[in-house]
Amino acid sequence: SDDMRITNVTPLIKKEPKETMGNHRPISLTFVSGKLLESIIKGKIVVHLEEHNLLGNSEHGFREGRS
């Protein structure tokens, strides 16, 4: 549904003074169900890529135990 693609972006203060806009960074607050679905899909894709040896040794940024 469209609700899963909607996110609330909230400014988070990273340093003082908080009145300066450059001292904020945006964070997005997404639905838990959307995060769960994203996690499941990512896991399935990674398993598929690893089982079929479609990832090179240098591609390790998102793979478990290869940082």
Tab-separated table of C-alpha atoms in Angstrom:
chain	number	residue	atom	x	y	z
A	1	SER	CA	0.000	0.000	0.000
A	2	ASP	CA	1.006	3.643	-0.286
A	3	ASP	CA	1.274	3.911	3.504
A	4	MET	CA	4.486	1.871	3.453
A	5	ARG	CA	6.174	4.388	1.169
A	6	ILE	CA	5.241	7.378	3.299
A	7	THR	CA	7.846	8.484	5.800
A	8	ASN	CA	8.012	11.294	8.312
A	9	VAL	CA	11.248	13.242	8.077
A	10	THR	CA	12.191	14.885	11.343
A	11	PRO	CA	15.172	17.165	11.989
A	12	LEU	CA	17.551	15.864	14.660
A	13	ILE	CA	19.906	18.313	16.354
A	14	LYS	CA	23.533	17.272	15.857
A	15	LYS	CA	25.147	20.270	17.585
A	16	GLU	CA	24.343	23.636	19.154
A	17	PRO	CA	23.020	26.227	18.511
A	18	LYS	CA	19.804	24.470	17.556
A	19	GLU	CA	18.453	27.613	15.861
A	20	THR	CA	20.959	27.158	13.004
A	21	MET	CA	19.430	24.895	10.361
A	22	GLY	CA	22.843	23.509	9.353
A	23	ASN	CA	23.165	21.971	12.825
A	24	HIS	CA	20.371	19.495	12.129
A	25	ARG	CA	20.312	16.257	10.182
A	26	PRO	CA	17.175	14.693	8.758
A	27	ILE	CA	16.044	11.294	10.014
A	28	SER	CA	13.157	9.372	8.539
A	29	LEU	CA	10.617	7.621	10.716
A	30	THR	CA	9.155	4.723	8.743
A	31	PHE	CA	6.511	2.168	9.582
A	32	VAL	CA	7.713	-0.952	11.393
A	33	SER	CA	5.879	-3.132	8.881
A	34	GLY	CA	7.783	-1.446	6.051
A	35	LYS	CA	11.121	-2.005	7.777
A	36	LEU	CA	10.220	-5.650	8.415
A	37	LEU	CA	9.247	-6.221	4.792
A	38	GLU	CA	12.428	-4.506	3.599
A	39	SER	CA	14.519	-6.723	5.891
A	40	ILE	CA	12.844	-9.922	4.655
A	41	ILE	CA	13.284	-8.984	1.000
A	42	LYS	CA	16.925	-7.987	1.507
A	43	GLY	CA	17.627	-11.296	3.230
A	44	LYS	CA	16.078	-13.290	0.391
A	45	ILE	CA	18.030	-11.345	-2.243
A	46	VAL	CA	21.341	-11.756	-0.396
A	47	VAL	CA	20.796	-15.511	0.044
A	48	HIS	CA	20.005	-15.865	-3.661
A	49	LEU	CA	23.069	-13.877	-4.723
A	50	GLU	CA	25.373	-15.826	-2.392
A	51	GLU	CA	23.959	-19.258	-3.320
A	52	HIS	CA	24.499	-18.544	-7.003
A	53	ASN	CA	27.935	-16.933	-6.500
A	54	LEU	CA	26.788	-13.675	-8.064
A	55	LEU	CA	28.780	-11.471	-5.686
A	56	GLY	CA	32.510	-10.905	-5.925
A	57	ASN	CA	34.856	-11.042	-2.932
A	58	SER	CA	35.168	-7.260	-2.924
A	59	GLU	CA	31.402	-6.834	-2.475
A	60	HIS	CA	31.148	-7.236	1.277
A	61	GLY	CA	29.653	-4.044	2.714
A	62	PHE	CA	26.220	-5.504	3.449
A	63	ARG	CA	27.184	-9.154	3.914
A	64	GLU	CA	27.420	-10.787	7.320
A	65	GLY	CA	30.907	-11.626	8.544
A	66	ARG	CA	32.702	-9.864	5.699
A	67	SER	CA	33.306	-6.327	6.901
